[in-house]
Coordinates of C-alpha atoms and ligand atoms in Angstrom, one line a residue:
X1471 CA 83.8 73.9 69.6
X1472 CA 82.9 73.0 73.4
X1473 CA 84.4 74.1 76.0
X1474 CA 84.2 73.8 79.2
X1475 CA 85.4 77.1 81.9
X1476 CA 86.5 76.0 85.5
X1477 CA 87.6 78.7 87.7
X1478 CA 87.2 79.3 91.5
X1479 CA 85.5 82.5 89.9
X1480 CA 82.8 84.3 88.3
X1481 CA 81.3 87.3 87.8
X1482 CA 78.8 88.3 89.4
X1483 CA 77.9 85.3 91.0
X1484 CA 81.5 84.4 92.8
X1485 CA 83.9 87.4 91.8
X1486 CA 87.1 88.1 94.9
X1487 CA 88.9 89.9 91.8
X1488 CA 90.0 90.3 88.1
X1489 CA 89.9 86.3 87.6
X1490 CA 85.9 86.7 88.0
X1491 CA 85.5 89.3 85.2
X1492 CA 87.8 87.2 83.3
X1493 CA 85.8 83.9 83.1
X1494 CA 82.2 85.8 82.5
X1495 CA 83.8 88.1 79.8
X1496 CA 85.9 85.5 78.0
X1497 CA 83.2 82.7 78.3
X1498 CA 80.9 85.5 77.1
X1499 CA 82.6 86.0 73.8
X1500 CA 83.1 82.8 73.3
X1501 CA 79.1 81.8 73.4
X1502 CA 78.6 85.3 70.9
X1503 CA 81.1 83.6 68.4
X1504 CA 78.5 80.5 68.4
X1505 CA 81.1 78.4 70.6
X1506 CA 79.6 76.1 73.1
X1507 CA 80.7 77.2 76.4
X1508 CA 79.6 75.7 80.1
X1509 CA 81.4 77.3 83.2
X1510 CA 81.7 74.7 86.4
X1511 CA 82.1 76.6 89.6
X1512 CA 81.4 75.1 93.3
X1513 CA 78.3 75.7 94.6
X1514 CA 79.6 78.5 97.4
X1515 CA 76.8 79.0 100.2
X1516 CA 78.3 82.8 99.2
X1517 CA 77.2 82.9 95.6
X1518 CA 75.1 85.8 94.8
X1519 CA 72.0 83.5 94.4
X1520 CA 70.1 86.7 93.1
X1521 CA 72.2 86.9 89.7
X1522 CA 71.6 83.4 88.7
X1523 CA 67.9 82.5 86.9
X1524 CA 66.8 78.8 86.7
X1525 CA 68.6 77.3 89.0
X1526 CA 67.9 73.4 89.2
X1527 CA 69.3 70.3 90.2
X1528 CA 70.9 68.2 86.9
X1529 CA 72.7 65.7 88.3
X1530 CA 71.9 63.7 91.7
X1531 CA 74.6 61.3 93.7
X1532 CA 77.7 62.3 91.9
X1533 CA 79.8 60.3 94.2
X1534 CA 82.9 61.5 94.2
X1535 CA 86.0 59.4 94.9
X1536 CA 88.5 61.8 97.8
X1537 CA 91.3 59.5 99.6
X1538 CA 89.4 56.5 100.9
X1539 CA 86.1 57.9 100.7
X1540 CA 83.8 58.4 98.3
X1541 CA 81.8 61.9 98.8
X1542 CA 78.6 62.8 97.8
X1543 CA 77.4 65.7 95.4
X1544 CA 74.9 67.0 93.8
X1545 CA 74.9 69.0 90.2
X1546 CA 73.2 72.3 89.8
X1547 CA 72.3 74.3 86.9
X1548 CA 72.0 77.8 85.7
X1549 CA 72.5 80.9 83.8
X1550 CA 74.3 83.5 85.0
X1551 CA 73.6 87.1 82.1
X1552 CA 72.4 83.8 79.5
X1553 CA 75.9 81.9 80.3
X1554 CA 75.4 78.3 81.6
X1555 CA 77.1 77.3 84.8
X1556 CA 76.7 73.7 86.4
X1557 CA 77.8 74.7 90.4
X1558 CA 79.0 71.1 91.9
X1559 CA 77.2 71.1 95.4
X1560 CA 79.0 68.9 97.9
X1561 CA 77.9 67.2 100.8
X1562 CA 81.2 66.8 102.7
X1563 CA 81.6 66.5 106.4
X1564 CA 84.6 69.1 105.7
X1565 CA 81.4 71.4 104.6
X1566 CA 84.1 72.8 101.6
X1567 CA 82.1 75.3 100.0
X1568 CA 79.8 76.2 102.9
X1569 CA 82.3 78.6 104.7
X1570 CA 80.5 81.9 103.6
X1571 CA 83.8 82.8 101.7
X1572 CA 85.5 82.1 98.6
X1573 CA 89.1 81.6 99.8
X1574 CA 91.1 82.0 102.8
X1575 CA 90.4 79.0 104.9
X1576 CA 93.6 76.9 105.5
X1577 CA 92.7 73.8 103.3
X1578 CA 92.4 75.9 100.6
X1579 CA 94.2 73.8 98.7
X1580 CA 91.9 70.4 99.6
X1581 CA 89.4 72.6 98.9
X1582 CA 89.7 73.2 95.6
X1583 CA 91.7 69.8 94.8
X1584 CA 88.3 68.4 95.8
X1585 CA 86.4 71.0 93.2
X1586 CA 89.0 69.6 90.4
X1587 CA 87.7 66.2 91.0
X1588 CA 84.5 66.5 91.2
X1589 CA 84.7 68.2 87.6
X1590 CA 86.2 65.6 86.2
X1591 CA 83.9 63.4 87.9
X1592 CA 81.1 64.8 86.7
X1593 CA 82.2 65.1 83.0
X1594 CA 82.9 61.4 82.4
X1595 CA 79.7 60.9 84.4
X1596 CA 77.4 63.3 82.9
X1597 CA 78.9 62.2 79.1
X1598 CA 80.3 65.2 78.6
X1599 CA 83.3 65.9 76.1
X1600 CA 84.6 68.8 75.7
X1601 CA 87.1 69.6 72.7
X1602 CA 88.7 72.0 75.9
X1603 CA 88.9 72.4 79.5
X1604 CA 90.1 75.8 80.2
X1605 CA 91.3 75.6 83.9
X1606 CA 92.1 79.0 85.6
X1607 CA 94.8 79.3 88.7
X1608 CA 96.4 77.0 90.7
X1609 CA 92.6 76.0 92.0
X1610 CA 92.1 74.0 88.7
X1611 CA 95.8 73.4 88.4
X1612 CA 95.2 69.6 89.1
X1613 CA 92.2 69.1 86.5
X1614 CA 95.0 68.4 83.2
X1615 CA 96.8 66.5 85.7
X1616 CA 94.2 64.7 85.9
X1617 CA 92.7 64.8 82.7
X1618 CA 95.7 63.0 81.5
X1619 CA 96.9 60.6 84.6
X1620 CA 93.1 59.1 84.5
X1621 CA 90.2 60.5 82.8
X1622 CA 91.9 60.2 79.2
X1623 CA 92.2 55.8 79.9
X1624 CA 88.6 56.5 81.3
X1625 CA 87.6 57.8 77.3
X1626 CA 88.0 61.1 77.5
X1627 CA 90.5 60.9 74.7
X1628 CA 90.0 63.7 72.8
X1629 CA 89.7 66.7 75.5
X1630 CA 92.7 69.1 75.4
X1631 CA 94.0 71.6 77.8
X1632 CA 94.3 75.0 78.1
X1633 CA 95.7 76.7 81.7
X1634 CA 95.5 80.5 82.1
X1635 CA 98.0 82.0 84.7
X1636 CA 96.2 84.9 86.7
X1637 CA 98.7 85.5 89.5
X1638 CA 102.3 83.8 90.3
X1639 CA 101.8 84.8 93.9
X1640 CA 99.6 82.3 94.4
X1641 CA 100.5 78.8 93.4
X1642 CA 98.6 76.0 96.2
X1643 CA 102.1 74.5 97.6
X1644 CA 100.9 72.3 99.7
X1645 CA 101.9 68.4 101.1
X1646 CA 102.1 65.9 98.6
X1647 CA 99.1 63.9 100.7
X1648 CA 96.9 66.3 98.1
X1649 CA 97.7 63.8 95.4
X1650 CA 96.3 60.8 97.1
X1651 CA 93.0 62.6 98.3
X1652 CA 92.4 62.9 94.4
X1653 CA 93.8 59.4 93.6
X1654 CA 96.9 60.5 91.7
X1655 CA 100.7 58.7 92.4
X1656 CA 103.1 60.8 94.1
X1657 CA 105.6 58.4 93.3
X1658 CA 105.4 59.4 89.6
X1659 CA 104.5 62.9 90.3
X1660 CA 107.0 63.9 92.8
X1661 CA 109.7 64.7 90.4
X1662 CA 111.1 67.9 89.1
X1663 CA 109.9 67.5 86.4
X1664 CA 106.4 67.5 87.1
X1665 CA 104.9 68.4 90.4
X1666 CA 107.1 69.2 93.2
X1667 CA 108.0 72.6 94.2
X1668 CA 111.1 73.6 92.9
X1669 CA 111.9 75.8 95.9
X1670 CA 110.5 72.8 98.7
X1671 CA 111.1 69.9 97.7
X1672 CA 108.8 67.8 99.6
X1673 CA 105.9 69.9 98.3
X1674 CA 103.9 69.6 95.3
X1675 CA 103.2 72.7 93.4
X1676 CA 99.6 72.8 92.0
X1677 CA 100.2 75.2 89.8
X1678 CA 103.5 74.0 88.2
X1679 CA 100.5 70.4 87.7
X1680 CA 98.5 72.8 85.2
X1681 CA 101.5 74.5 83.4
X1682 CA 103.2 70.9 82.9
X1683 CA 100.3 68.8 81.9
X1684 CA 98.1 71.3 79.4
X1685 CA 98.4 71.7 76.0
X1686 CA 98.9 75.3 75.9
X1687 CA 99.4 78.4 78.7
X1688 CA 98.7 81.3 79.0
X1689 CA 99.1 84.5 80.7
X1690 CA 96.8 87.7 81.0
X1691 CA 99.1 89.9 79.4
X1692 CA 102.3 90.0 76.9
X1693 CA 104.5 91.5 79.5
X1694 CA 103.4 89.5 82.5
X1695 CA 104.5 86.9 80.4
X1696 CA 108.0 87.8 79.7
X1697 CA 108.3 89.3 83.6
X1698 CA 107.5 85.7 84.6
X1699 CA 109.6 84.2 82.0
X1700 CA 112.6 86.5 83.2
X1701 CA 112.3 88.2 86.2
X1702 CA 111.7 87.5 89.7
X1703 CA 108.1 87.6 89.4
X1704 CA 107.9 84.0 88.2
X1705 CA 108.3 83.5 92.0
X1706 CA 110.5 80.0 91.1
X1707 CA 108.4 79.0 88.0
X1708 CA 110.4 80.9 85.6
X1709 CA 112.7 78.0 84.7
X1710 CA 110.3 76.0 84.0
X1711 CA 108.1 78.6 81.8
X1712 CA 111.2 78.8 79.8
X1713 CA 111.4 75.3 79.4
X1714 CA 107.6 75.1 78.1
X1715 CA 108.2 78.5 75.7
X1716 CA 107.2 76.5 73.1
X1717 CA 103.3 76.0 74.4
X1718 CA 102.9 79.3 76.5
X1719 CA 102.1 83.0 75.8
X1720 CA 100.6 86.2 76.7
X1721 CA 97.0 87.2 75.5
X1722 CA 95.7 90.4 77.4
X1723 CA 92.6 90.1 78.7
X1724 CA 89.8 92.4 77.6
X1725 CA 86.9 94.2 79.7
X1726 CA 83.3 93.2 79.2
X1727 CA 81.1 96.1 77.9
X1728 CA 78.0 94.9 78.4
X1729 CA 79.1 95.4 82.4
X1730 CA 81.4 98.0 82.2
X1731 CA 80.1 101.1 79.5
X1732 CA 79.0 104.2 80.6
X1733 CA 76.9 104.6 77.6
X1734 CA 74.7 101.9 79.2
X1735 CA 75.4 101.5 82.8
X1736 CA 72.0 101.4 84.6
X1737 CA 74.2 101.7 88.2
X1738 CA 75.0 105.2 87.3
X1739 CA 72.4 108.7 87.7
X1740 CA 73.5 109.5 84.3
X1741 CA 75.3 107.8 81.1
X1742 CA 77.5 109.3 78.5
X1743 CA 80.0 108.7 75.8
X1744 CA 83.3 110.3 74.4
X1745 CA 80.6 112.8 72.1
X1746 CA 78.4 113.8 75.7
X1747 CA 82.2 113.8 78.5
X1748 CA 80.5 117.0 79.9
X1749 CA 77.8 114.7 81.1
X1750 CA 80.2 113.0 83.4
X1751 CA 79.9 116.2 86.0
X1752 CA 76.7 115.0 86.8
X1753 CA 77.7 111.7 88.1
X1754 CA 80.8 113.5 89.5
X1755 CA 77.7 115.4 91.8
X1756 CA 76.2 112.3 92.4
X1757 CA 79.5 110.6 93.7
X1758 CA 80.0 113.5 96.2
X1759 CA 77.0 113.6 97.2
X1760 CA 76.9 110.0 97.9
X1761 CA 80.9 110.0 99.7
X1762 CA 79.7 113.5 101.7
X1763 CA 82.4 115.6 100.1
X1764 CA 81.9 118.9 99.0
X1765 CA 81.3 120.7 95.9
X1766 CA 84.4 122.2 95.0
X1767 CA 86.5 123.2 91.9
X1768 CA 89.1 119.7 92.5
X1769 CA 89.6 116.6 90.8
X1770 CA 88.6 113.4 92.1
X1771 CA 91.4 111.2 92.6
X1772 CA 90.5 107.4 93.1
X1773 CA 91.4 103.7 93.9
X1774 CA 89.0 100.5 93.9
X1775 CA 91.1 98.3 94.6
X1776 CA 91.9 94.6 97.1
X1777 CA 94.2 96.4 99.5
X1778 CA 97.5 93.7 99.3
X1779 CA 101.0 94.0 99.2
X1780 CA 100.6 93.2 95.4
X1781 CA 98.6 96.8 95.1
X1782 CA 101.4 98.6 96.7
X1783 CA 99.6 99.8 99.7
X1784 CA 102.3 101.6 101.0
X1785 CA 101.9 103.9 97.8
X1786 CA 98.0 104.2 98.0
X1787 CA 98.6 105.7 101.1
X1788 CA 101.4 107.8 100.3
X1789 CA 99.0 108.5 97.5
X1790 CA 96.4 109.8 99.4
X1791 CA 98.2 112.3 101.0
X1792 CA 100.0 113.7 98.4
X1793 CA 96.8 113.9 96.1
X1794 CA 95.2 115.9 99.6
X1795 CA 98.0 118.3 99.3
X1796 CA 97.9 118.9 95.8
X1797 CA 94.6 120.2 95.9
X1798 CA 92.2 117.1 95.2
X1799 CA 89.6 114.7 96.5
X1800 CA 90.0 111.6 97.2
X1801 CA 87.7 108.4 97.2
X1802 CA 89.2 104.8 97.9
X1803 CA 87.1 101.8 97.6
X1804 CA 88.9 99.0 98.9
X1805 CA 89.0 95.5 101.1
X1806 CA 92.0 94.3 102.9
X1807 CA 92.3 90.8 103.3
X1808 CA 94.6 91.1 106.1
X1809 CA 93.8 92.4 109.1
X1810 CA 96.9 94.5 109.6
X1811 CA 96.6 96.5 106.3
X1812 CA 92.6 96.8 107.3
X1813 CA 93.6 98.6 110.4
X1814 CA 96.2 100.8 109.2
X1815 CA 93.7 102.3 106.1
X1816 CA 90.7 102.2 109.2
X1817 CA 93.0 104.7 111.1
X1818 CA 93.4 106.9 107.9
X1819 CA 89.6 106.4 107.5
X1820 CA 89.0 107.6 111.0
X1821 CA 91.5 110.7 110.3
X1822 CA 89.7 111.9 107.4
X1823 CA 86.5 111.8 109.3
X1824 CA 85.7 115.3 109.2
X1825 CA 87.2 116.1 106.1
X1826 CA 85.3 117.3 103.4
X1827 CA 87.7 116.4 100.5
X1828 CA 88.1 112.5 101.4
X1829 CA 86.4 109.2 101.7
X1830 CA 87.5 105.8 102.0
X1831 CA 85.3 103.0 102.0
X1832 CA 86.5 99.7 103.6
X1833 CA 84.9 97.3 101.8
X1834 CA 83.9 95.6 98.5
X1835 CA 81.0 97.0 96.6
X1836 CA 80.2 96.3 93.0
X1837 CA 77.7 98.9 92.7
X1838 CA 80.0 102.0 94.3
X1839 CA 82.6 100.8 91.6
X1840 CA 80.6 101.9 88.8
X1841 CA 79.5 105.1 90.8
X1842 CA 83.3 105.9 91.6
X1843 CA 84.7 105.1 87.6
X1844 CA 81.6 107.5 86.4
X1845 CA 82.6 110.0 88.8
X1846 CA 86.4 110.5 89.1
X1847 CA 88.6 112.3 86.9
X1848 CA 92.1 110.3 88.1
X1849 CA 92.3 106.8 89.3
X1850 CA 95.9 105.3 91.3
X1851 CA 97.3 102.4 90.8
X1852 CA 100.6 101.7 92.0
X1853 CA 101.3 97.9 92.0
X1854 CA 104.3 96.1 92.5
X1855 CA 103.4 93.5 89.8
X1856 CA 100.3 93.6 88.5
X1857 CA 99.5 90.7 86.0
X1858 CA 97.2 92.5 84.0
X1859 CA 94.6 94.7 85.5
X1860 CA 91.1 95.5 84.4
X1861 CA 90.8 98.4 86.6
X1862 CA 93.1 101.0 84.5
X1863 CA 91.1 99.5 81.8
X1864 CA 87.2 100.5 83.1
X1865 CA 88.5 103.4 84.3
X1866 CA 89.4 104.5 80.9
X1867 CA 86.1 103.2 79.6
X1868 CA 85.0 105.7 82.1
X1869 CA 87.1 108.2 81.0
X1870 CA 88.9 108.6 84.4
X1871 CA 92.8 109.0 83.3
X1872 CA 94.8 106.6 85.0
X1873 CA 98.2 106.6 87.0
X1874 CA 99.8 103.9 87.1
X1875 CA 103.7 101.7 87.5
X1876 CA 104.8 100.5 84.5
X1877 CA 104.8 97.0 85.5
X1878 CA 102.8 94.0 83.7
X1879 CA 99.6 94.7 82.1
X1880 CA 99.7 98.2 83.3
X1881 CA 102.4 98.6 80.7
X1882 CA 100.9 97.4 78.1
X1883 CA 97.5 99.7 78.0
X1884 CA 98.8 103.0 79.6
X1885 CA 100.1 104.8 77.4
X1886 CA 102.3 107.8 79.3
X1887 CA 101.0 111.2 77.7
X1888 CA 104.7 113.1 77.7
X1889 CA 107.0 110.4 77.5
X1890 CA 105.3 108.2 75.0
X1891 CA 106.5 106.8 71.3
X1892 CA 103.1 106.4 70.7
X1893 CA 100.4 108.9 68.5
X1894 CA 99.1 111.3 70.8
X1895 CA 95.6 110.2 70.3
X1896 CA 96.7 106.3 71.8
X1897 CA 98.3 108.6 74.4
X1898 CA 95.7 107.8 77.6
X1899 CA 97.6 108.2 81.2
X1900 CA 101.0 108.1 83.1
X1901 CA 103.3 105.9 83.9
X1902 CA 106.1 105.6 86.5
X1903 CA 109.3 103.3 86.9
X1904 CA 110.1 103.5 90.6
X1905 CA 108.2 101.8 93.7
X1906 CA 108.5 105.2 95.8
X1907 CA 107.0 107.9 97.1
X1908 CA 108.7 110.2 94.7
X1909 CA 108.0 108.0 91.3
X1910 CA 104.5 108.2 92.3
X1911 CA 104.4 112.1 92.9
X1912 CA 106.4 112.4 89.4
X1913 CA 103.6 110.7 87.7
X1914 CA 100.4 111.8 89.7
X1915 CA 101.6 115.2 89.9
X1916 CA 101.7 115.5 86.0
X1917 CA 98.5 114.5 86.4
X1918 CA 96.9 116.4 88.4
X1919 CA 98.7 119.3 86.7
X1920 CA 97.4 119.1 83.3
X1921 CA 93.8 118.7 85.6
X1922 CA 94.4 121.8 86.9
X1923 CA 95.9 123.6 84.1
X1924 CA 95.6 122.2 80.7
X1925 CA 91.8 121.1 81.0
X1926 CA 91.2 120.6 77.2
X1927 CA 94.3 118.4 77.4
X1928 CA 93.3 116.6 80.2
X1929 CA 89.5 116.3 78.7
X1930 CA 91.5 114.5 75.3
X1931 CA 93.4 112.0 77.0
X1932 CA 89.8 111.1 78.7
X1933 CA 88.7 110.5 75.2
X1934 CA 91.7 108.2 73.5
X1935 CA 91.1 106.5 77.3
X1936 CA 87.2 105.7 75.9
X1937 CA 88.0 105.1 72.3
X1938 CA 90.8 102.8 73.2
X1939 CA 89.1 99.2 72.2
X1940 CA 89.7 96.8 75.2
X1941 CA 86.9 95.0 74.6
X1942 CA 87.3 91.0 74.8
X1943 CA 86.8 91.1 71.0
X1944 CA 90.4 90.6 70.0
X1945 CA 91.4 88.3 73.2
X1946 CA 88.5 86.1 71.8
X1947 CA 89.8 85.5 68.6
X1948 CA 93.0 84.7 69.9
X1949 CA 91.9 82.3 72.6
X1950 CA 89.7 80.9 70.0
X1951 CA 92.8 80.3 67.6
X1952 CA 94.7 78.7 70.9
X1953 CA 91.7 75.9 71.3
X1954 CA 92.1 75.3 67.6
X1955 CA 96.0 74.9 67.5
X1956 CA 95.7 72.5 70.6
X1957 CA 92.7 70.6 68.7
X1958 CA 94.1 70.9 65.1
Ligands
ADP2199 P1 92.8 91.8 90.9 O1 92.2 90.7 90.1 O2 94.3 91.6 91.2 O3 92.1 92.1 92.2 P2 92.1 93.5 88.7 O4 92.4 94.9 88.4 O5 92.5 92.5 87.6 O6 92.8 93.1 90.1 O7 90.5 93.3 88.9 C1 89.9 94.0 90.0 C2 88.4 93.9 89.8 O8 87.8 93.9 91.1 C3 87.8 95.1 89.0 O9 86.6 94.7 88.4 C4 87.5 96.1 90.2 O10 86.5 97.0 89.8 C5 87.0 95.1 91.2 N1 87.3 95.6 92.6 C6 88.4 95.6 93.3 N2 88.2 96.0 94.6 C7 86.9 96.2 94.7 C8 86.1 96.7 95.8 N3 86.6 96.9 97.0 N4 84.8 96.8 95.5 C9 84.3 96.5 94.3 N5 85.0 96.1 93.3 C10 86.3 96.0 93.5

């Protein structure tokens, strides 16, 4: 099979989050299984240029057609760890990649409807057919629109769809003007059964475009999939995911370990396994030594994490404290997006100054991450929905035991060591139900308990943490038997 992977993200060379990790790992086992795969990204003047070998230009005057204009690109090639990545370069007025930043601007949404056209563009163009597009977010939400409004009477007949939901908090609702830039009819898209919003009306919803008009859906985990089916977190879409049951399901993503394995991690002082855990102290040292906190008989409590109201910051902080109290360390690796949250965890920051037991780190820093998973013994996360989550899942890899709500993909690869009906050796973590201070405490003070007390427990739970196989192995297969199903 080809297929062809567009996302606003990949890792290393564009990565804000889990979507990043998603697309290289996926796309990764894909090209392993002897799959063609090609990943189409824009060319961001932010891309980690360093991580990319060969890059060159493919494709020149890709004119692309945006409202009444047509504007001009370029096509650029190169592998990113032996995947290949064609990263559309534009040459805008608007300057639409060239903002130093992935997202946040506020034409986001023109943005990235421009990126889904120049795709598509570039495809027919370039004489490329893929048997699948695999569009990611509501950023590519408009490419099966289009796929099947134009390119399919253009002769791209026998391309299928495939849409993979990352997060329902983010779904580009924006005027329905988007749909002319990219030469699509509102008049026969406006409707409720296609694009407009269903809670505005006059909007259109981009990523409602990409759940409608692919051939299959997906989500990056079982139970986001049935919370957004059924609950409130399908923030207005769940109607409509009911109505399209039939083509939509949960596959849970898996962590690439050629990036994250401790057995091989060349951005740690020291790998080691499940058979060689006492090894771990050593990057433990290294960690502290690094953060400037002492050496002292405590466990390391951490969070890497994008500080948002989705992470439940108000329970990181609470969090922090409470692990202070109990006895711990604490190390938080994390970047706030919004300026209020920034200054509230820069005034914690500034109060921990002195102390010998804390560090946070304001900011985003791949190569710290690794550092703090080999290091730590606990890691926090306390989201209020949390679609899947890689970071409970390289933690374990690490063999750093994780605390976390049972929401989403959380619940579906913790595994609560008291309360569990699974065997003790799938038992990995701890789980709690409530969004408060006192659920948290009732799980990350079991935790730190059995640190402090039951140490051979604690050291086993590491271990069915490290065994446990998240690896993209399974979620391959399965995504591979989607693209077959929509092709067959
Ligand atoms: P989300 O996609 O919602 O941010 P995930 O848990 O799915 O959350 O993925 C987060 C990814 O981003 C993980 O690979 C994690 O290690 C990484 N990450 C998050 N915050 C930081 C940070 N401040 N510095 C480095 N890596 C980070």
């Amino acid at each position: 099979m080809y297929i062809a992977m567009v996302s606003a993200e990949c890792a290393p060379v564009a990565k804000a989050g889990g979507l990043g990790d998603f697309v290289h790992g996926l796309s990764r086992e894909i090209a392993i299984r002897g799959h063609g795969v090609e990943i189409f990204l824009p060319k961001y003047d932010s891309l980690r240029f360093d991580r990319i070998t060969g890059m060159t230009k493919v494709y020149r005057d890709l004119w692309v057609p945006f409202y009444d204009q047509w504007i001009h690109c370029d096509v650029d090639h190169g592998e990113v760890d032996g995947l290949s990545c064609f990263f559309i370069d534009e040459h805008a007025p608007q300057a639409f990649f060239r903002r130093g930043k992935i997202y946040g601007d506020r034409d986001d949404a023109e943005r990235f409807a421009f990126f889904s056209r120049a795709v598509m563009e570039y495809l027919l163009k370039a004489d490329k057919r893929p048997d699948i597009i695999h569009c990611n977010d509501w950023q590519t939400g408009l490419i099966p629109v289009l796929l099947f409004e134009i390119y399919q009477g253009l002769g791209m007949t026998n391309t299928r769809a495939c849409f993979t939901l990352h997060n329902m908090g983010h779904q580009g609702v924006v005027g329905e003007n988007i749909l002319r830039q990219v030469g699509l009819r509102p008049e026969r898209l406006m409707v409720a059964e296609r694009l407009q919003d269903p809670r505005n009306h006059r909007a259109v919803n981009l990523m409602k475009g990409g759940i409608v008009f692919s051939n299959y859906v997906t989500t990056v985990s079982p139970r986001y999939a049935w919370e957004i089916q059924h609950t409130d977190q399908g923030m207005g879409l769940q109607g409509l995911l009911q109505l399209h049951d039939r083509k939509f399901g949960g596959v849970l993503n898996g962590i690439d370990d050629a990036v994250w394995n401790p057995e091989l991690d060349t951005h740690i002082p020291q790998t080691y396994g499940p058979d060689t855990l006492p090894l771990k102290a050593v990057n433990k040292r290294a960690l502290r030594e690094r953060l400037g906190l002492q050496d002292a008989f405590k466990p390391i409590v951490c969070v890497v994490s994008r500080l948002d109201g989705q992470k439940g910051v108000h329970l990181i902080r609470h969090g922090i404290y409470y692990a202070l109290e109990q006895g711990c360390q604490v190390v938080l690796l994390g970047s706030a997006p919004d300026p209020v949250v920034q200054a509230d965890f820069l005034r914690i920051k500034q109060e921990m100054e002195s102390s010998p037991d804390c560090h946070l780190e304001l900011a985003y820093d791949e190569e710290l991450s690794h550092l703090i998973y080999a290091g730590a013994d606990v890691i926090l996360i306390p989201s209020v929905y949390e679609p899947c989550g890689l970071t409970q899942m390289i933690a374990m890899k690490y063999g750093v035991v994780p605390v976390v709500r049972r929401v989403g993909g959380l619940a579906d690869t913790v595994f609560d060591a008291n309360y569990s009906d699974k065997a003790f050796e799938e038992r990995n973590g701890y789980l709690f139900d409530d969004l408060t201070e006192a659920g948290l405490e009732s799980a990350l003070g079991r935790a730190i308990g059995l640190w402090l007390r039951f140490p051979e427990y604690f050291r086993q739970l590491r271990v069915n943490g490290m065994r446990a196989d998240n690896s993209w192995s399974r979620p391959g297969q399965q995504y591979l038997d989607i693209y077959q199903h929509i092709c067959a």
